[in-house]
Structure formats: structure tokens, C-alpha cells
Short mmCIF file of C-alpha atoms in Angstrom, two decimals:
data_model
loop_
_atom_site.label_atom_id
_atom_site.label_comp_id
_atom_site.label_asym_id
_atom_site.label_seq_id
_atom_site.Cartn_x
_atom_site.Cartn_y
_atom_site.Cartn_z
CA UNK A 1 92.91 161.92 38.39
CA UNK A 2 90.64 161.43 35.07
CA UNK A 3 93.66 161.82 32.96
CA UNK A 4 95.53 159.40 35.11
CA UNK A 5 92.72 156.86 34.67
CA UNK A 6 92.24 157.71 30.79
CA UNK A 7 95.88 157.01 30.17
CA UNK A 8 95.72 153.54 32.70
CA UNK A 9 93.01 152.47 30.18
CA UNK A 10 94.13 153.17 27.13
CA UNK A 11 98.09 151.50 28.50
CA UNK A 12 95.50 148.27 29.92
CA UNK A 13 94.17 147.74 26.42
CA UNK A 14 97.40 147.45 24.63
CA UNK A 15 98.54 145.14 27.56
CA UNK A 16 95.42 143.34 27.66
CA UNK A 17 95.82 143.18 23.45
CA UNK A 18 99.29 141.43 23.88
CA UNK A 19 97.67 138.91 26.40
CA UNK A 20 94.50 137.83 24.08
CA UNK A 21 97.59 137.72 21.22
CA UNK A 22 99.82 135.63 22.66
CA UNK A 23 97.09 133.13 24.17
CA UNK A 24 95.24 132.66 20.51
CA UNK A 25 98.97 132.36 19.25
CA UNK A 26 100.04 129.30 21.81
CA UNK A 27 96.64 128.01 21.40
CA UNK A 28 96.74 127.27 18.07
CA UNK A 29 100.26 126.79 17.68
CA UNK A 30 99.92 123.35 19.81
CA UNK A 31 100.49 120.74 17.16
CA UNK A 32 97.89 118.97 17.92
CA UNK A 33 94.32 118.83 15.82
CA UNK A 34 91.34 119.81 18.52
CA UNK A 35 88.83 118.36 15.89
CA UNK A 36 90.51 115.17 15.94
CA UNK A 37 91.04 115.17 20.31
CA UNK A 38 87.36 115.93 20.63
CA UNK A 39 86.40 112.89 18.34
CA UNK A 40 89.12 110.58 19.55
CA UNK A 41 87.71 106.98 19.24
CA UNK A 42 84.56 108.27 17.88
CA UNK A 43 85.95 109.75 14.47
CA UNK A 44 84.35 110.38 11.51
CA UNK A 45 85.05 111.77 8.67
CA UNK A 46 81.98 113.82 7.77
CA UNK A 47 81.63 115.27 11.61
CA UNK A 48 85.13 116.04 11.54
CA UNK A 49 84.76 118.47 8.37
CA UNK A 50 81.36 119.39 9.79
CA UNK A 51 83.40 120.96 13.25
CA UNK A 52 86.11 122.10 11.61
CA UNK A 53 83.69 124.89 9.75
CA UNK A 54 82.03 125.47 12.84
CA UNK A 55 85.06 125.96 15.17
CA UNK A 56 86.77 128.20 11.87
CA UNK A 57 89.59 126.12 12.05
CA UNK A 58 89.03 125.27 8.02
CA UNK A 59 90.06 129.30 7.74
CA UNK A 60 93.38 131.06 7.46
CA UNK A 61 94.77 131.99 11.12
CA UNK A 62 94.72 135.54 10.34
CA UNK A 63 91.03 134.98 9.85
CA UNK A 64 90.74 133.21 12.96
CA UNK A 65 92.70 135.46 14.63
CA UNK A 66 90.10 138.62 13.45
CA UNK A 67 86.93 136.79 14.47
CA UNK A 68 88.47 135.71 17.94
CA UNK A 69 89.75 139.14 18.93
CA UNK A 70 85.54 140.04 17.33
CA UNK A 71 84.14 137.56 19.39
CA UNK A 72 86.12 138.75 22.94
CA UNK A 73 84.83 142.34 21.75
CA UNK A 74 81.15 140.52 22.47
CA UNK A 75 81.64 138.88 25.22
CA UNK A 76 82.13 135.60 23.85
CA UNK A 77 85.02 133.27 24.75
CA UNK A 78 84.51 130.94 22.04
CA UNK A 79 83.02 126.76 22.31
CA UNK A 80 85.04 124.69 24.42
CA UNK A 81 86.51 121.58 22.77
CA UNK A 82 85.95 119.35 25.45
CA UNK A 83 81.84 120.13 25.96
CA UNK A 84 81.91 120.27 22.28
CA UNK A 85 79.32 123.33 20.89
CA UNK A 86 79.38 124.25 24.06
CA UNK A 87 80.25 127.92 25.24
CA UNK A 88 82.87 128.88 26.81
CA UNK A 89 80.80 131.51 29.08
CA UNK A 90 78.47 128.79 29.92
CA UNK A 91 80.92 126.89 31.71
CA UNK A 92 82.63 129.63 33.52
CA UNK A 93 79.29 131.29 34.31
CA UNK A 94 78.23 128.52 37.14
CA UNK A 95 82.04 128.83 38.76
CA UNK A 96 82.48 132.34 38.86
CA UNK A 97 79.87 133.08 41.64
CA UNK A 98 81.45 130.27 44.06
CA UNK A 99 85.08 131.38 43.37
CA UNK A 100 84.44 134.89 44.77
CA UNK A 101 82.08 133.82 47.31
CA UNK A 102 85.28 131.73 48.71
CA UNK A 103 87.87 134.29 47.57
CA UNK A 104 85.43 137.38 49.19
CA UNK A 105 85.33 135.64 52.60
CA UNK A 106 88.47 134.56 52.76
CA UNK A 107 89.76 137.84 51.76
CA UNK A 108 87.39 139.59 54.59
CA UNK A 109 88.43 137.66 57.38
CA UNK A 110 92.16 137.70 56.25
CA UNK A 111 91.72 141.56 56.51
CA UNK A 112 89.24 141.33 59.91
CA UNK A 113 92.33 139.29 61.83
CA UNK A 114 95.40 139.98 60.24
CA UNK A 115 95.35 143.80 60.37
CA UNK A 116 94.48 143.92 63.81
CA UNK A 117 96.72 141.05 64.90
CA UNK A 118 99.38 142.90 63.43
CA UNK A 119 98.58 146.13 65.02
CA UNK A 120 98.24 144.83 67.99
CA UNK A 121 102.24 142.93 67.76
CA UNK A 122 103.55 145.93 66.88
CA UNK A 123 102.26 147.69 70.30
CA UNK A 124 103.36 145.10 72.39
CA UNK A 125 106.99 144.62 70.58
CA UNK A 126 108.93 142.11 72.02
CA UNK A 127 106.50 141.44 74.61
CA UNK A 128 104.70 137.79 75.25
CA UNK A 129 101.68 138.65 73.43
CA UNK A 130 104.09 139.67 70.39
CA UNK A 131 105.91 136.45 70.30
CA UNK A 132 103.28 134.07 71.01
CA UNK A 133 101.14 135.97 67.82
CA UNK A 134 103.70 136.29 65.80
CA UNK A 135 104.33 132.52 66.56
CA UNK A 136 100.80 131.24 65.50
CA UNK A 137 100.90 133.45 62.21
CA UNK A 138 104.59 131.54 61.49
CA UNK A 139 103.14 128.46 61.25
CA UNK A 140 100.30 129.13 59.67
CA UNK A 141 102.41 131.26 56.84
CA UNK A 142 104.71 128.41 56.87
CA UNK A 143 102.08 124.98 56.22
CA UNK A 144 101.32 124.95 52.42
CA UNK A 145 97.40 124.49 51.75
CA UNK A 146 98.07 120.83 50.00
CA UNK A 147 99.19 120.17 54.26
CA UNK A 148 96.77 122.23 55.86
CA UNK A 149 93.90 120.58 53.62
CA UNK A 150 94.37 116.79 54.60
CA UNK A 151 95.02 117.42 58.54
CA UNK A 152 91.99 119.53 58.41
CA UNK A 153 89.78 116.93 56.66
CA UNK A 154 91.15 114.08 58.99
CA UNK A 155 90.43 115.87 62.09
CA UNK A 156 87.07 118.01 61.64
CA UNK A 157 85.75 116.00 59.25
CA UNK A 158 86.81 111.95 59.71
CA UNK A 159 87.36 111.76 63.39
CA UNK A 160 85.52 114.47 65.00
CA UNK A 161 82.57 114.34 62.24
CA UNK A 162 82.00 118.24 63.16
CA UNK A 163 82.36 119.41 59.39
CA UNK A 164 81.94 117.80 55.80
CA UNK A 165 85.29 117.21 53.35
CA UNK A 166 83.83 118.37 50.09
CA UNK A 167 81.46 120.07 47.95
CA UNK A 168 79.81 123.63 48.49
CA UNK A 169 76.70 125.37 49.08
CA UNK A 170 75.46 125.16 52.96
CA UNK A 171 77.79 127.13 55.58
CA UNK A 172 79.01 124.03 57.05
CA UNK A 173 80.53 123.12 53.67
CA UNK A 174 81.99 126.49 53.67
CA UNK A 175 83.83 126.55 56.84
CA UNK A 176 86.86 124.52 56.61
CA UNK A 177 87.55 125.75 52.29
CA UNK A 178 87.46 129.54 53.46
CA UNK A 179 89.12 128.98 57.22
CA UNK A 180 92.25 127.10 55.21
CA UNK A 181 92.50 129.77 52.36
CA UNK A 182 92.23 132.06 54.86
CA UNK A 183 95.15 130.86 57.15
CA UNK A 184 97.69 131.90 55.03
CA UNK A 185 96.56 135.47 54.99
CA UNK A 186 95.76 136.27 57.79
CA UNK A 187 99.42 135.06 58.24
CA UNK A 188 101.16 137.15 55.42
CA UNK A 189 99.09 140.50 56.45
CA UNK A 190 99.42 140.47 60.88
CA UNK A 191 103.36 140.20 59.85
CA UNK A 192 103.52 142.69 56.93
CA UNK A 193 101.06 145.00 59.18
CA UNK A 194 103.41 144.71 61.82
CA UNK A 195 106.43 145.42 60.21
CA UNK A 196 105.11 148.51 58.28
CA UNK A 197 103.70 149.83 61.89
CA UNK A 198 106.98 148.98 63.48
CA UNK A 199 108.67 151.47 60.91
CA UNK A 200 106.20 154.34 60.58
CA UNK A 201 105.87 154.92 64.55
CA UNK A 202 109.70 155.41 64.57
CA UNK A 203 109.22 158.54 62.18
CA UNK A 204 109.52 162.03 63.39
CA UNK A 205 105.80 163.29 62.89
CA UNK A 206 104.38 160.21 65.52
CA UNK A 207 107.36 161.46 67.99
CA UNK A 208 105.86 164.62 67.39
CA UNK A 209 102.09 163.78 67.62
CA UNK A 210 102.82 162.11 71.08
CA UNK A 211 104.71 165.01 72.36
CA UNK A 212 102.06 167.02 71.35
CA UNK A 213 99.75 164.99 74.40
CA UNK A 214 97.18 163.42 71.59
CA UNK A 215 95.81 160.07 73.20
CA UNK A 216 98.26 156.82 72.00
CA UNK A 217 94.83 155.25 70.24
CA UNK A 218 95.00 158.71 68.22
CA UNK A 219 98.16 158.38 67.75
CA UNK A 220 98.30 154.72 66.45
CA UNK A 221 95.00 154.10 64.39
CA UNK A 222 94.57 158.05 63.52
CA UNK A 223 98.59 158.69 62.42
CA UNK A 224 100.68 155.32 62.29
CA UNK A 225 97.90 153.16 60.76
CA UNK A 226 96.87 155.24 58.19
CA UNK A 227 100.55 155.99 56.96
CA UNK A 228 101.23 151.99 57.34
CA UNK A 229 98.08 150.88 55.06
CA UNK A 230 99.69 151.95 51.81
CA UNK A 231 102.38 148.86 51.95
CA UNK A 232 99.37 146.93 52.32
CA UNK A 233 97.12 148.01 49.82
CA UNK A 234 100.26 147.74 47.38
CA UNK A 235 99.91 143.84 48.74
CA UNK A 236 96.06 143.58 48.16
CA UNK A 237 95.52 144.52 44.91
CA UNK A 238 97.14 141.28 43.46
CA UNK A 239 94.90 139.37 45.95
CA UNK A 240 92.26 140.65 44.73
CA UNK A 241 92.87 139.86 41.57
CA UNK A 242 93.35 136.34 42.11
CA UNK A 243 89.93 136.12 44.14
CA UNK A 244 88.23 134.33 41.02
CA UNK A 245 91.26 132.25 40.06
CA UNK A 246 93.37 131.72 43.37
CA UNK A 247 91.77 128.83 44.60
CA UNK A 248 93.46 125.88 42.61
CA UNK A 249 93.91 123.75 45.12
CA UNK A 250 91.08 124.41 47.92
CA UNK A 251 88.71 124.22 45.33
CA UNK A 252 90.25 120.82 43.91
CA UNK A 253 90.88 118.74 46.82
CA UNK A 254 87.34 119.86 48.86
CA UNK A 255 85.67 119.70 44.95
CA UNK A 256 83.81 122.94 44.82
CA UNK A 257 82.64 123.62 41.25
CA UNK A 258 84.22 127.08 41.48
CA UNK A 259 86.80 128.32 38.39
CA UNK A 260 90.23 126.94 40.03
CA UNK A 261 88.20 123.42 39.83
CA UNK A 262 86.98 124.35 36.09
CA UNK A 263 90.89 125.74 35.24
CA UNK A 264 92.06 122.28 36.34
CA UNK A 265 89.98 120.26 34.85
CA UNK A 266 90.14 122.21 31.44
CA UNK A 267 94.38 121.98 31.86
CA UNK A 268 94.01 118.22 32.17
CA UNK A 269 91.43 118.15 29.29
CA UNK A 270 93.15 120.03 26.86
CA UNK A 271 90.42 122.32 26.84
CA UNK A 272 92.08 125.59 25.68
CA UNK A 273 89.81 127.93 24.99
CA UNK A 274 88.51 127.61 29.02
CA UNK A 275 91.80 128.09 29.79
CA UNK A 276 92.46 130.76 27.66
CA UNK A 277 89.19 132.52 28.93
CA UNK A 278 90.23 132.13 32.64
CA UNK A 279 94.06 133.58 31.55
CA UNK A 280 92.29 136.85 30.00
CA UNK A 281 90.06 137.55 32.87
CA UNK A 282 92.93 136.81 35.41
CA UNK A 283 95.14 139.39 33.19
CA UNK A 284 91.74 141.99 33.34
CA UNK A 285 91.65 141.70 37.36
CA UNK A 286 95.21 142.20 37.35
CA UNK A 287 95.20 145.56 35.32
CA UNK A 288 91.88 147.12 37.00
CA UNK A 289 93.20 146.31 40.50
CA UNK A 290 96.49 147.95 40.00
CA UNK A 291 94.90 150.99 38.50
CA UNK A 292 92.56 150.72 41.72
CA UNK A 293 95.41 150.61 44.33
CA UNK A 294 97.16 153.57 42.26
CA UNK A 295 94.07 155.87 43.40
CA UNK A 296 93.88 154.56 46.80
CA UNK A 297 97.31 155.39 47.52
CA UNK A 298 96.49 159.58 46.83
CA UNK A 299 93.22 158.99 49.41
CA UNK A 300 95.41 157.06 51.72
CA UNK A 301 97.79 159.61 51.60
CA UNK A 302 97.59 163.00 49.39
CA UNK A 303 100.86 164.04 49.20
CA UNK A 304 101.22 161.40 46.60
CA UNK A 305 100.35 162.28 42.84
CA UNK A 306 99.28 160.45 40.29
#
């Protein structure tokens, strides 16, 4: 197990190394001046040459590329160009504690109902309860959050005044952002729960754990579950990865100052060192989570070896 998660480390630094590489590459390969964007009607000669030497851009690019890759080493993702001499980590550092206070919830109730909801479809196969579940978790896999958003607002917020449409920070503001990103799933994990149950209770060892007399809730949550969960954590790991930056959308159209709201407003800003930032800590979630789900599959089940 250590020298599995020695050699995932070493294996996440060269891929994390290519990342930071190719982002300071595209960033300042754009051909377009940043000095001269953050100035824009307000140019002057003197301040230009006087944030030119403080961004580094008045060194070589191999320089630049030494003292970024230095800087990252720190912690520090650089000054933004649109807050200009302002940090990079000051402006993500406000977002990133809404973003997985949103993306945590959401991910804990998707879990709460969709595991169960699938469970309980693939017990009652083909029955009313099946169909009728199955049904609900169809349409809300099928309704993209840019639809879901709008009726939502129109109807719990405009005409039944039950719920406000935007911002963050009271738990009736929370309600409707974290009940829409949830929707979808809940959706995507009662039908991939399903499915995997469907398939392991067909296999020889739950024939032969029910012939054997144990009780059916034994059987099912002790035996079928277990074996099913792997298929899912395979699924969760990327979600959890995206906790921080999944929320483009819900966080733009109910404006909650998490980091999908910073992402787009630094895309539409030209801001590309916030953008950059947000791409490396994406690619970072992305590498520890898979490394994660890699362990979990040997105490899920420990015939599999790392």
C-alpha cells in the first residue's frame, strides 16, 4: 500500500508538472499585452514600465517560467491582472469555503437519496415502486441545471415567495442552489446503484448466501451492496474533485461568490492567472481523488491489489 501511494505521488507530480507547464505556456503565449489590458483607457507610459517589472514580464520567459513554477512551490498563484497587485490567493481564498459548502451538501444528499433509491429499485424490479422511481430520477437526470434553475426561481421564489433567487449565506439562500445541484445526482447515482445491484445479486455467491438461509437484508446490504459500491466509488472520485469547481452555473445564475462565480468572471475578464490557479487545483483534486478511490477499492473489496 505505501509503495503504491509513493509511486501515485511521485507519477501525480510529473502530471501535475505538465499541467502548471502547459497553463504558464498558453498563458503567455496569448498575443495579447496584460500590462496594456489592465491599463486600457488609463495608459501611461511610466506605470506601464513600472508593472511590467513587477509582474516579470520585462524578463526572458524561461525566467518567468523558473520564478512561476518557485512561486506555486510557495503557495503563491501569482497577482491577478484584473485586481491589479492583487493576489491571486486572495481572491480565491473568500470562494473556496462557499464552493465546498455547496459542493459538500450537495454531494451528501446526492449520496443520502440516490444510494438508497437505487437499492431500493433494484429490490422491487419491475414492480410499481421501480418504475415510478426510476421515472422521477429520469427527469431529473434528463433537465439541464440552466432549466431546472429558472423554473425553480419562478416558482419558489417569484410566485410562491417561499425562498430567495440569489446570493448565499443564511439556509434559506441555500436551499434551492444545493436542492438543484443536487437533482442531477441523486439522479445519476439511484440509476447507476441500481444497475450495479441488479448485476451483482445475479452472481453465484448471493445465490449461494440465500440458500445458505442468511436473512435477505443480510444478504442485500451485507453481500450485494458492498460488492456493488466499487462501480460507484469509481463514479465519485471525479465528483469529488469537481466539488470546488463544479458549480459554474448554480453559482452564476443564483450569484454566490463561490469559485465557479470567480472562474467566470476571471474567463470573461481575461484574468489568467485566476484561471490558471483554479485549472491547477482542479488538476490536484483530480489526481488525489483517483489515488483515493484506488485504496478504497482494496477496503471495499480485498481481493483486489494495488
Amino acid at each position: 500500500m505505501i509503495q503504491f501511494i509513493i509511486k501515485r505521488l511521485f507519477s501525480t507530480v510529473f502530471i501535475l508538472w505538465g499541467v502548471v507547464t502547459i497553463i504558464f505556456l498558453l498563458s503567455h503565449l496569448v498575443p495579447v499585452d496584460p500590462v496594456t489590458m489592465m491599463l486600457g483607457e488609463r495608459y501611461d507610459q511610466a506605470v506601464y514600465e513600472q508593472l511590467r517589472h513587477s509582474y516579470g514580464f520585462d524578463q526572458p520567459l524561461w525566467q518567468q517560467y523558473i520564478n512561476y513554477m518557485w512561486q506555486l512551490l510557495h503557495g503563491d498563484f501569482g497577482k491577478s491582472y484584473h485586481y491589479i497587485e492583487r493576489p491571486v490567493a486572495d481572491i480565491l481564498r473568500s470562494g473556496v469555503p462557499i464552493s465546498l459548502q455547496l459542493g459538500g451538501l450537495a454531494i451528501l444528499l446526492e449520496l443520502i437519496i440516490g444510494i438508497p433509491s437505487g437499492v431500493l429499485s433494484a429490490i422491487k424490479q419491475n414492480t410499481w415502486i421501480d418504475r415510478m422511481n426510476m421515472g422521477v430520477m429520469m427527469i431529473l437526470y434528463s433537465v439541464p441545471n440552466f432549466v431546472l434553475i429558472p423554473i425553480c426561481m419562478l416558482v419558489f421564489g417569484v410566485q410562491l415567495r417561499w425562498l430567495p433567487v440569489a446570493g448565499w449565506g443564511s439556509a434559506p439562500h441555500m436551499v434551492m442552489p444545493v436542492a438543484v445541484y443536487t437533482a442531477l445526482g441523486t439522479a445519476f447515482y439511484a440509476r447507476l446503484t441500481r444497475s450495479t445491484m441488479l448485476e451483482v445479486m445475479r452472481e453465484d455467491y448471493i445465490r449461494t448466501a440465500r440458500s445458505k438461509g442468511l436473512p435477505e437484508r443480510m444478504v442485500i446490504y451485507g453481500h450485494a451492496l458492498r460488492n456493488a459500491l466499487i462501480p460507484l466509488v469509481s463514479a465519485l472520485s471525479p465528483s469529488l474533485a469537481f466539488i470546488v469547481t463544479g458549480a459554474f452555473i448554480i453559482e452564476s445564475m443564483f450569484n454566490i461568490p463561490g469559485i465557479g462565480y470567480i472562474a467566470i468572471q476571471a474567463s470573461q475578464m481575461n484574468d489568467y492567472p485566476v484561471v490558471a490557479a483554479l485549472t491547477l487545483i482542479l488538476a490536484v483534486a483530480v489526481a488525489l481523488m483517483n489515488m483515493i478511490a484506488d485504496i478504497l477499492y482494496t477496503v471495499i473489496d480485498p481481493r483486489i491489489r494495488l
